[in-house]
CSV table of C-alpha atoms in Angstrom, one decimal:
chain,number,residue,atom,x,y,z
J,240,UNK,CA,0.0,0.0,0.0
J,241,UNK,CA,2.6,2.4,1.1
J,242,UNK,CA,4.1,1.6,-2.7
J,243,UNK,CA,0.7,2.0,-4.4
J,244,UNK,CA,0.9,5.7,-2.3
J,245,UNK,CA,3.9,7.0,-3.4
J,246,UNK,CA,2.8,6.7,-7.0
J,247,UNK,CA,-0.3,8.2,-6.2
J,248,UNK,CA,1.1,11.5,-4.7
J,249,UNK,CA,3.0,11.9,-8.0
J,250,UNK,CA,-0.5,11.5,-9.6
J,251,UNK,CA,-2.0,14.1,-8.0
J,252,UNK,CA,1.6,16.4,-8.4
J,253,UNK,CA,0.6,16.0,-12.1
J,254,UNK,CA,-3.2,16.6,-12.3
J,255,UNK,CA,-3.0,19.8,-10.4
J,256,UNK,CA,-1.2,21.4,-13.5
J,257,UNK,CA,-4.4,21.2,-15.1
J,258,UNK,CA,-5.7,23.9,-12.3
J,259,UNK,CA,-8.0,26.5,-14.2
J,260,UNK,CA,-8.1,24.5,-17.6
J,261,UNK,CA,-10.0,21.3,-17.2
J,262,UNK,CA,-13.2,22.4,-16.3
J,263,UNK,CA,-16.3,21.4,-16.4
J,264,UNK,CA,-13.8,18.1,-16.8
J,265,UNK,CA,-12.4,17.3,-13.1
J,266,UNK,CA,-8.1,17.1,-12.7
J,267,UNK,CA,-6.8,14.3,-13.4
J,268,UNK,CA,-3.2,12.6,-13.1
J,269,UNK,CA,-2.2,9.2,-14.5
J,270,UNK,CA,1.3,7.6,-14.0
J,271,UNK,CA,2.3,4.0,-15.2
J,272,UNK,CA,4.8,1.9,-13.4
J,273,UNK,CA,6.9,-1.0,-14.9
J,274,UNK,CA,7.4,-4.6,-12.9
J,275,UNK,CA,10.7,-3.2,-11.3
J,276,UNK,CA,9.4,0.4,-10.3
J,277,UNK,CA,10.6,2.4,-12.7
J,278,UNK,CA,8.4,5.2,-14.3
J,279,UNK,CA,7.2,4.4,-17.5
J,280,UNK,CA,4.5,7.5,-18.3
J,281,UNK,CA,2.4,10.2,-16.8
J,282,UNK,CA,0.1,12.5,-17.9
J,283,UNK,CA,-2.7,15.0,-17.2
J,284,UNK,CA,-5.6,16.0,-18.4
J,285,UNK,CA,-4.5,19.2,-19.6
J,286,UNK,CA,-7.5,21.0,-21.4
J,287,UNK,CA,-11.5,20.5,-21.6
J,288,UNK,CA,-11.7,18.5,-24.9
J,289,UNK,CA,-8.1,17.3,-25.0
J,290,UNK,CA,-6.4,14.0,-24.4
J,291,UNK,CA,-7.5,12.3,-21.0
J,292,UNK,CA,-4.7,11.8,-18.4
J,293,UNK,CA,-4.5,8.1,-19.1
J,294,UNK,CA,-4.1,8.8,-22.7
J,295,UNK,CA,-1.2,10.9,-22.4
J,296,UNK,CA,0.7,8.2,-19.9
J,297,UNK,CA,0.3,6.0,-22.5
J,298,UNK,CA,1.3,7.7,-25.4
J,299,UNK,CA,4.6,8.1,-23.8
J,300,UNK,CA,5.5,4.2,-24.2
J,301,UNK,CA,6.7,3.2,-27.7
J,302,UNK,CA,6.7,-0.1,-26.4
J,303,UNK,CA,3.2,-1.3,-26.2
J,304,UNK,CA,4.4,-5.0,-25.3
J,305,UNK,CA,5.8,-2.8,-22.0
J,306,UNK,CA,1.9,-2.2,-20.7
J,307,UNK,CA,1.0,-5.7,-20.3
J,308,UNK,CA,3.4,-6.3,-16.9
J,309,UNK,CA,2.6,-2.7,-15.3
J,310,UNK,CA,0.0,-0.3,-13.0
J,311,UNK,CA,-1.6,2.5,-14.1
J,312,UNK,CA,-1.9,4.9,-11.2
J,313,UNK,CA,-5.4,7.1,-11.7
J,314,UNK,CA,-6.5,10.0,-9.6
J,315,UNK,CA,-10.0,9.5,-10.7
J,316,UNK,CA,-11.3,6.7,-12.0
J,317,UNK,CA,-11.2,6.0,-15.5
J,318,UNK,CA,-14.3,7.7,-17.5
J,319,UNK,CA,-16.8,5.0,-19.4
J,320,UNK,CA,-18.6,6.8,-22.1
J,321,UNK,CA,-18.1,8.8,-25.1
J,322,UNK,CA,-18.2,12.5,-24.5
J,323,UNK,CA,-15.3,14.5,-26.7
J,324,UNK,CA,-12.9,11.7,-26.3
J,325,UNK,CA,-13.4,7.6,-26.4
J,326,UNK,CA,-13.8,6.2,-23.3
J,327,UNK,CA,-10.1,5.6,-20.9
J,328,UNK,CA,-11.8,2.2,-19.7
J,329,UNK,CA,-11.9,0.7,-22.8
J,330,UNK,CA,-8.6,1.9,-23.9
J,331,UNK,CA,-6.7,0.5,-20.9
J,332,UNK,CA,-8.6,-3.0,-21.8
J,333,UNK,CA,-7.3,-3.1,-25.3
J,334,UNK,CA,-3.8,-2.1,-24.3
J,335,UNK,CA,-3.8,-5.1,-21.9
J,336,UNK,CA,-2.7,-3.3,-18.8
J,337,UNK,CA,-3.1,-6.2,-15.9
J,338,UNK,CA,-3.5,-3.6,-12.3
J,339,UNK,CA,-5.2,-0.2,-12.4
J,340,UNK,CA,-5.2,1.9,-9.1
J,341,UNK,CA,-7.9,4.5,-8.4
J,342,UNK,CA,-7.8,7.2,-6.2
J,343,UNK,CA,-11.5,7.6,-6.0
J,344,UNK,CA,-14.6,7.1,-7.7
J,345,UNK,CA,-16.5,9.5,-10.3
J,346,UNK,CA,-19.7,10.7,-9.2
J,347,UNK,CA,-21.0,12.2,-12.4
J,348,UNK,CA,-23.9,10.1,-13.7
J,349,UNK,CA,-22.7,8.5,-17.0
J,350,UNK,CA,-19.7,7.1,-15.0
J,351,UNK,CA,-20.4,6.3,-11.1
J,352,UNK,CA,-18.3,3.0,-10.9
J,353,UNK,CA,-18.7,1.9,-14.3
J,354,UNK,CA,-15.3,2.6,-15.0
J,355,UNK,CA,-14.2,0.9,-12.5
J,356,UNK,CA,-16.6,-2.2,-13.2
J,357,UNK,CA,-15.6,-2.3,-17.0
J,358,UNK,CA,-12.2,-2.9,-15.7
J,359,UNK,CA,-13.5,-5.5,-13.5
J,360,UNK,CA,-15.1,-7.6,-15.8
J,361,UNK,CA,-12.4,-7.6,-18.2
J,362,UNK,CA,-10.2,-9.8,-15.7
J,363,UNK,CA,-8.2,-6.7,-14.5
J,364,UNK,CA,-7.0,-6.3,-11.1
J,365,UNK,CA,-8.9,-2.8,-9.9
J,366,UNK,CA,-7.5,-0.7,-6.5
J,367,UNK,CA,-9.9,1.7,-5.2
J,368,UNK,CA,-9.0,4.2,-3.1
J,369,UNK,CA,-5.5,5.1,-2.7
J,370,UNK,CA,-5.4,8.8,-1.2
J,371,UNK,CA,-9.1,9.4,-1.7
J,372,UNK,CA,-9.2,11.6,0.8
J,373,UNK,CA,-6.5,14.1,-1.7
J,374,UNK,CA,-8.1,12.7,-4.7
J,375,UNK,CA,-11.5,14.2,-3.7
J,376,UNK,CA,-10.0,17.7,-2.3
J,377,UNK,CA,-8.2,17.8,-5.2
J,378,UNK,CA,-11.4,18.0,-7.6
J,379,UNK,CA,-13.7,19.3,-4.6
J,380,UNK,CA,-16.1,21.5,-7.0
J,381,UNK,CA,-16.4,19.0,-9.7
J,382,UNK,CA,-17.3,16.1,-6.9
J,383,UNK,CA,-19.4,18.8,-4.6
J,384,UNK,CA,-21.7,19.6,-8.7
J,385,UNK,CA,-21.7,16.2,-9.4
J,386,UNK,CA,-22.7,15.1,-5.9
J,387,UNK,CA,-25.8,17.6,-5.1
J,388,UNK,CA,-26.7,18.8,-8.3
J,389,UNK,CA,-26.0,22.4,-7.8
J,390,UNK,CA,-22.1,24.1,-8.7
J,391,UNK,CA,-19.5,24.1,-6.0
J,392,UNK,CA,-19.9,27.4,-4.2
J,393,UNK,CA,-17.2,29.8,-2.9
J,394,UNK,CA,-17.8,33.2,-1.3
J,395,UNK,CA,-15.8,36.0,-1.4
J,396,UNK,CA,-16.0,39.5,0.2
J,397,UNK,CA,-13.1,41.8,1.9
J,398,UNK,CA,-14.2,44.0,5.2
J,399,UNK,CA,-12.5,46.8,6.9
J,400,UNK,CA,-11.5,45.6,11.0
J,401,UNK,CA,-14.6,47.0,11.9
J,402,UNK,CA,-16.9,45.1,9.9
J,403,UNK,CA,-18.2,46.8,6.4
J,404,UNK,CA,-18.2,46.0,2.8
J,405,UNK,CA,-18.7,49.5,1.4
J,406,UNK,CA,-19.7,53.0,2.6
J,407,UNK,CA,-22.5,54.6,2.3
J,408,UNK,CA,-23.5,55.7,-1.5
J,409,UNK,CA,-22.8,59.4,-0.4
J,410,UNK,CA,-19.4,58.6,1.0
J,411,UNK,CA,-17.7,58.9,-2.0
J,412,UNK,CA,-15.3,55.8,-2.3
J,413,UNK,CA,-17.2,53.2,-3.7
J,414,UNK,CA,-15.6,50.5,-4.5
J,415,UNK,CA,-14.1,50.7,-1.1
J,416,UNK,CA,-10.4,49.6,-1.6
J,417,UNK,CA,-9.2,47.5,0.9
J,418,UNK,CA,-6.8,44.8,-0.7
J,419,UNK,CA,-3.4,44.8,-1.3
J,420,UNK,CA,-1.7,44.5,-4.7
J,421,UNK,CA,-0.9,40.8,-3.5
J,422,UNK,CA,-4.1,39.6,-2.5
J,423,UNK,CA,-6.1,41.3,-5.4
J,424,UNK,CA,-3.4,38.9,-7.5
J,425,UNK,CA,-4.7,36.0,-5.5
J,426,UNK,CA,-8.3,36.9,-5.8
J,427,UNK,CA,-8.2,36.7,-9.9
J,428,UNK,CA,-6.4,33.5,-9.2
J,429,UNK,CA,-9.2,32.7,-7.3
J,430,UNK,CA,-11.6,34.0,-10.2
J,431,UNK,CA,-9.2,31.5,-13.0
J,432,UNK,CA,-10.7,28.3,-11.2
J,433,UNK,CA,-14.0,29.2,-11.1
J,434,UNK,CA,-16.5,28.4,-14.2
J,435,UNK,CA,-18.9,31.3,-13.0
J,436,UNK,CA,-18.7,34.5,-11.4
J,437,UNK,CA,-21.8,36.5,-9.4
J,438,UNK,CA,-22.7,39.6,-8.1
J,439,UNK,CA,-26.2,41.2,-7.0
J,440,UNK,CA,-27.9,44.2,-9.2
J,441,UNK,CA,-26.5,46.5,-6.2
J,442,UNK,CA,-22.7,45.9,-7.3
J,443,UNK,CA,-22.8,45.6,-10.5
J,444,UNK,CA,-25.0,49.3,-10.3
J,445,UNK,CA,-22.6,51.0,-8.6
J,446,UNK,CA,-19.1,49.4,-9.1
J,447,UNK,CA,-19.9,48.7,-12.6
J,448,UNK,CA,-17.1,45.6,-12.5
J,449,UNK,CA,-15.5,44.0,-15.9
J,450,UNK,CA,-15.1,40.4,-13.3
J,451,UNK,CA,-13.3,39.2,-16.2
J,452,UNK,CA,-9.8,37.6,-15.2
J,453,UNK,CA,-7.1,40.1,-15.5
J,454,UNK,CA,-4.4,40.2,-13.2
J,455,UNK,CA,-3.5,36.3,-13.3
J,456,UNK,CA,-2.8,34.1,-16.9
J,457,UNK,CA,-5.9,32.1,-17.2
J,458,UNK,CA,-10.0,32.1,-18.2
J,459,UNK,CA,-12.2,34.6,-17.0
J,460,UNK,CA,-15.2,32.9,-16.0
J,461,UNK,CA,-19.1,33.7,-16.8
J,462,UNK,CA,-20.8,37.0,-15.7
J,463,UNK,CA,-23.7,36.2,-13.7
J,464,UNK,CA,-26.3,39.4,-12.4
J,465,UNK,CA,-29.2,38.8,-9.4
J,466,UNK,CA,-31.1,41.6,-10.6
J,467,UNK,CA,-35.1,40.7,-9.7
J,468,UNK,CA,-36.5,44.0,-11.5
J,469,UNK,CA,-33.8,44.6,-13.7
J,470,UNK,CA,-32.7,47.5,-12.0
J,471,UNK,CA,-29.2,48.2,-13.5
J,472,UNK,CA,-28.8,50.8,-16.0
J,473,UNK,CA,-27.4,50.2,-19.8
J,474,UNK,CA,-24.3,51.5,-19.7
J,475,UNK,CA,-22.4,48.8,-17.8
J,476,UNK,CA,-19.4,47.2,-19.0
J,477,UNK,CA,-20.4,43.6,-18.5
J,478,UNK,CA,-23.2,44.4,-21.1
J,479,UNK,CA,-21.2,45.5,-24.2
J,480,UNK,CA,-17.6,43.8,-23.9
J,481,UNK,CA,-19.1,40.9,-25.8
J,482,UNK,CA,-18.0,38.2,-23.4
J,483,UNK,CA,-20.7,36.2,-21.9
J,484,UNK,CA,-23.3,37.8,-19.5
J,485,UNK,CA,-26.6,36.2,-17.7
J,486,UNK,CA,-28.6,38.1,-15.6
J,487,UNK,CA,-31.4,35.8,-13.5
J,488,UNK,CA,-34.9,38.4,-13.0
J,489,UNK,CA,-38.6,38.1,-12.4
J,490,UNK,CA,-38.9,39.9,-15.8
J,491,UNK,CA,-38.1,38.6,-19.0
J,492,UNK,CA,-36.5,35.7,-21.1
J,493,UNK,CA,-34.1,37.0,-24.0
J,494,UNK,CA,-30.6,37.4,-26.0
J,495,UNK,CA,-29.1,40.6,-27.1
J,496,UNK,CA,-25.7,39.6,-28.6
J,497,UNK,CA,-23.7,37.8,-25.4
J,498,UNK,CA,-25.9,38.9,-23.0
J,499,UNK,CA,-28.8,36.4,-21.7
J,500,UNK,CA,-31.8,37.3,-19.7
J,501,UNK,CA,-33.0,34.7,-18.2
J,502,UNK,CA,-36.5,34.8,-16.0
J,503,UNK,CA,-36.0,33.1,-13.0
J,504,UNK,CA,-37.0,33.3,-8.8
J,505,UNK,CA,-33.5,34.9,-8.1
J,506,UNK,CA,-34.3,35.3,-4.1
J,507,UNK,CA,-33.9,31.9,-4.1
J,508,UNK,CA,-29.9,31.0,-4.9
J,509,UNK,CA,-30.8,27.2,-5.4
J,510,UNK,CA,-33.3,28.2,-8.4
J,511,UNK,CA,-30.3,29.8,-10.5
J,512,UNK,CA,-28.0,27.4,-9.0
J,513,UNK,CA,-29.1,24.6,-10.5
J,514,UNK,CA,-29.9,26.6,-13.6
J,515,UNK,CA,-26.2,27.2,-14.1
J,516,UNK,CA,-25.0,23.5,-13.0
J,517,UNK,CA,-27.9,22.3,-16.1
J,518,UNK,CA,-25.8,24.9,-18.5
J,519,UNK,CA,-22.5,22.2,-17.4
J,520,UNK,CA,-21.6,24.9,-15.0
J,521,UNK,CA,-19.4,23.3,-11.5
J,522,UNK,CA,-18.1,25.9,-9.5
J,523,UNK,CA,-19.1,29.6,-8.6
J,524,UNK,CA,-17.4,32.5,-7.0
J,525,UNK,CA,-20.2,34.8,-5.9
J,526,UNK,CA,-18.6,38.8,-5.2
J,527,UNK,CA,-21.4,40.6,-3.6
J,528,UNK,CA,-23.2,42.4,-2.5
J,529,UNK,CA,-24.0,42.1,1.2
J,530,UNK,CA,-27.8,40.9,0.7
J,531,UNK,CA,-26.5,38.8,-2.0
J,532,UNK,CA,-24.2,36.8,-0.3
J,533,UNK,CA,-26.3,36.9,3.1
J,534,UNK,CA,-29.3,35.1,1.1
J,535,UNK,CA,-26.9,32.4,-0.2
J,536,UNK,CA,-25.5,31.7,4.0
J,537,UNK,CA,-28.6,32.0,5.4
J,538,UNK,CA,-29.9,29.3,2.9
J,539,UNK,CA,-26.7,27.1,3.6
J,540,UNK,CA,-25.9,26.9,-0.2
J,541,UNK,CA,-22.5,27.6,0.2
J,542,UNK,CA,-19.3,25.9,0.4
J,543,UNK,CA,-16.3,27.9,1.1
J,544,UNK,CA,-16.0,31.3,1.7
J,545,UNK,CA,-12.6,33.3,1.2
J,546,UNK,CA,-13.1,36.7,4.0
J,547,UNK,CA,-10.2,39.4,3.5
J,548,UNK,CA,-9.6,41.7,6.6
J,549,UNK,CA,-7.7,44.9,6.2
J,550,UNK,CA,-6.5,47.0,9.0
J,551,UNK,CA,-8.6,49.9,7.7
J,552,UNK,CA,-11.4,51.4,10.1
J,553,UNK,CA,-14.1,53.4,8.2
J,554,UNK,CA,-16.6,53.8,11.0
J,555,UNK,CA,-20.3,53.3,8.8
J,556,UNK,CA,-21.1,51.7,5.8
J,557,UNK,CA,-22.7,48.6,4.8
J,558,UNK,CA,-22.0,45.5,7.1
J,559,UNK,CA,-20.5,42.7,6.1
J,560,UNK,CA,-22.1,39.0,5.9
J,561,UNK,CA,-22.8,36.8,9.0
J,562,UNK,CA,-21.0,33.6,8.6
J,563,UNK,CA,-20.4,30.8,10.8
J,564,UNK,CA,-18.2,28.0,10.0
J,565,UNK,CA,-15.1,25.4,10.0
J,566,UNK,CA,-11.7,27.6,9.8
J,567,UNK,CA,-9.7,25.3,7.1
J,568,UNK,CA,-7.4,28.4,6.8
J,569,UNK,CA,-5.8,31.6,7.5
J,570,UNK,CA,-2.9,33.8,6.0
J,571,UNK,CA,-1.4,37.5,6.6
J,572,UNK,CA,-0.6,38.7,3.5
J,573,UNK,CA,0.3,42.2,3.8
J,574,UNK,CA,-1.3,43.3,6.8
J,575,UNK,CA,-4.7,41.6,5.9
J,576,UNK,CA,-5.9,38.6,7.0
J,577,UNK,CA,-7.3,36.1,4.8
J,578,UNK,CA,-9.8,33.5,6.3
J,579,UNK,CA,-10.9,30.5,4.3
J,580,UNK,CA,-14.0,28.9,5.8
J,581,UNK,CA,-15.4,25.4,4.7
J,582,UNK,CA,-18.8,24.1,5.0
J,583,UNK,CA,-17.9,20.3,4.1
């Protein structure tokens, strides 16, 4: 087991270099080991609608007659239907690979064991389970979508030390500016892992944000408005850069170029929720505002939330969100304190 492990762990080094690219496809890692230890191949799933991980091990043997005497290490178990590319099971029956370990199951419907059972019945020796714990962290918003049925949910806010979000609209200053150049870095890195991105009619009114990705290499993920009665004017940016745009309200169903109104219940986050994980969506970073993110805790459809605290003091303003959870971890970057809560 402790052999079985170690090959794992460089699994997993290899699937996270598919961070930010993959999705709605999960991370994966493969590595294939020869009869005396050695190394053989490894790969990752590098891009949504490229070569799977397994795939890409292989195709770094020129010896095929190699396969038939080694393990294939898997972070995730080996997919079982056609979507963009053939099915890994099958391949690693007709290469004749004897031992296949798996670090965990897949839980999207049109695999859920399968894989794993295809395997089986071909006569070849399946291992399931090797560092699932890390396997599942690893892909925790694909297995959290695939799981419940809604996308993986992070929250996101910063707040001054004495508790608010913003000032008041006459104050002046809004957006209030409270990270550093560092953390603002790490929040678009945030914002590259994330398939969707939301914010309430209030923000998007008076911030008028791009929330495209901008100050870390990577894809900036969907625009996504909470505005019930369509209350945000025409001029925002988010409606005429031509990048994808929805906006969930009580009003009205229709396209105007890259922008989609959609008429929807949007006081209640699992409605649009589930809306966006139909659409293939699997994780969300939701920005604001206060009510906004307030609506989402208090119906406990949230699953990590990312709280920046700056040393600033601004005496009034609009308070932040009540949260209550799990500390998984905390960082000083700069003076401000970064929090990251998890629910599960």
């Amino acid at each position: 087991m402790q052999i079985d492990e170690r090959y794992m762990r460089r699994a997993l080094q290899l699937a996270q270099q598919g961070a930010g690219h993959t999705s709605p496809n999960p991370m994966v890692g493969a590595v294939i080991v020869g009869p005396d230890g050695k190394i053989l191949g490894e790969g990752w799933h590098r891009k949504c609608g490229y070569a799977h991980a397994e795939v890409n091990a292989v195709s770094m043997i020129r010896d095929a007659n190699l396969l038939k005497d080694s393990t294939i290490y898997v972070t995730l178990e080996p997919c079982s239907h056609y979507g963009k590319t053939p099915p890994c099971a099958s391949m690693l029956i007709e290469r004749g690979i004897p031992r296949v370990v798996v670090g965990t199951l897949d839980p999207f419907v049109k695999v859920a064991g399968r894989g794993v059972q295809l395997l089986r019945d071909a006569g070849i020796e399946v291992v399931v389970g090797v560092l699932e714990q890390e396997c599942r962290e690893l892909n925790r918003r694909f297995m959290t979508a695939h799981t419940i049925g809604r996308p993986w949910v992070q929250l996101k806010w910063a707040q001054t030390a004495d508790g608010f979000i913003a000032l008041p609209p006459d104050a002046g200053e809004n957006p209030l500016h409270m990270s550093t150049p560092v953390t603002m870095c790490l929040m678009h890195r945030q914002r590259s892992l994330c398939d969707a991105i939301v914010v309430g009619a209030a923000t998007a009114r008076i911030d008028n944000p791009s929330l495209t990705t901008r100050q870390w290499p990577g894809k900036s993920p969907l625009r996504v408005v909470l505005s019930g009665n369509l209350s945000i004017p025409d001029n925002l940016k988010l409606l005429h850069d031509g990048l994808p745009t929805i906006i969930y309200n009580h009003v009205k169903n229709e396209t105007t170029g890259a922008v989609e109104y959609v008429k929807m219940d949007t006081d209640a986050p699992q409605s649009w929720l589930e809306d966006l994980y139909r659409r293939g969506v699997t994780s969300v970073m939701v920005e604001g505002g206060a009510n906004v993110l307030q609506g989402i805790i208090d119906a406990g459809a949230w699953d990590e939330a990312r709280i920046e605290v700056s040393s600033r003091q601004v005496g009034r303003g609009v308070a932040a969100p009540v949260i209550d959870g799990p500390v998984a971890a905390r960082h000083c970057i700069d003076g401000n304190v970064i929090t990251v809560m998890r629910r599960r």
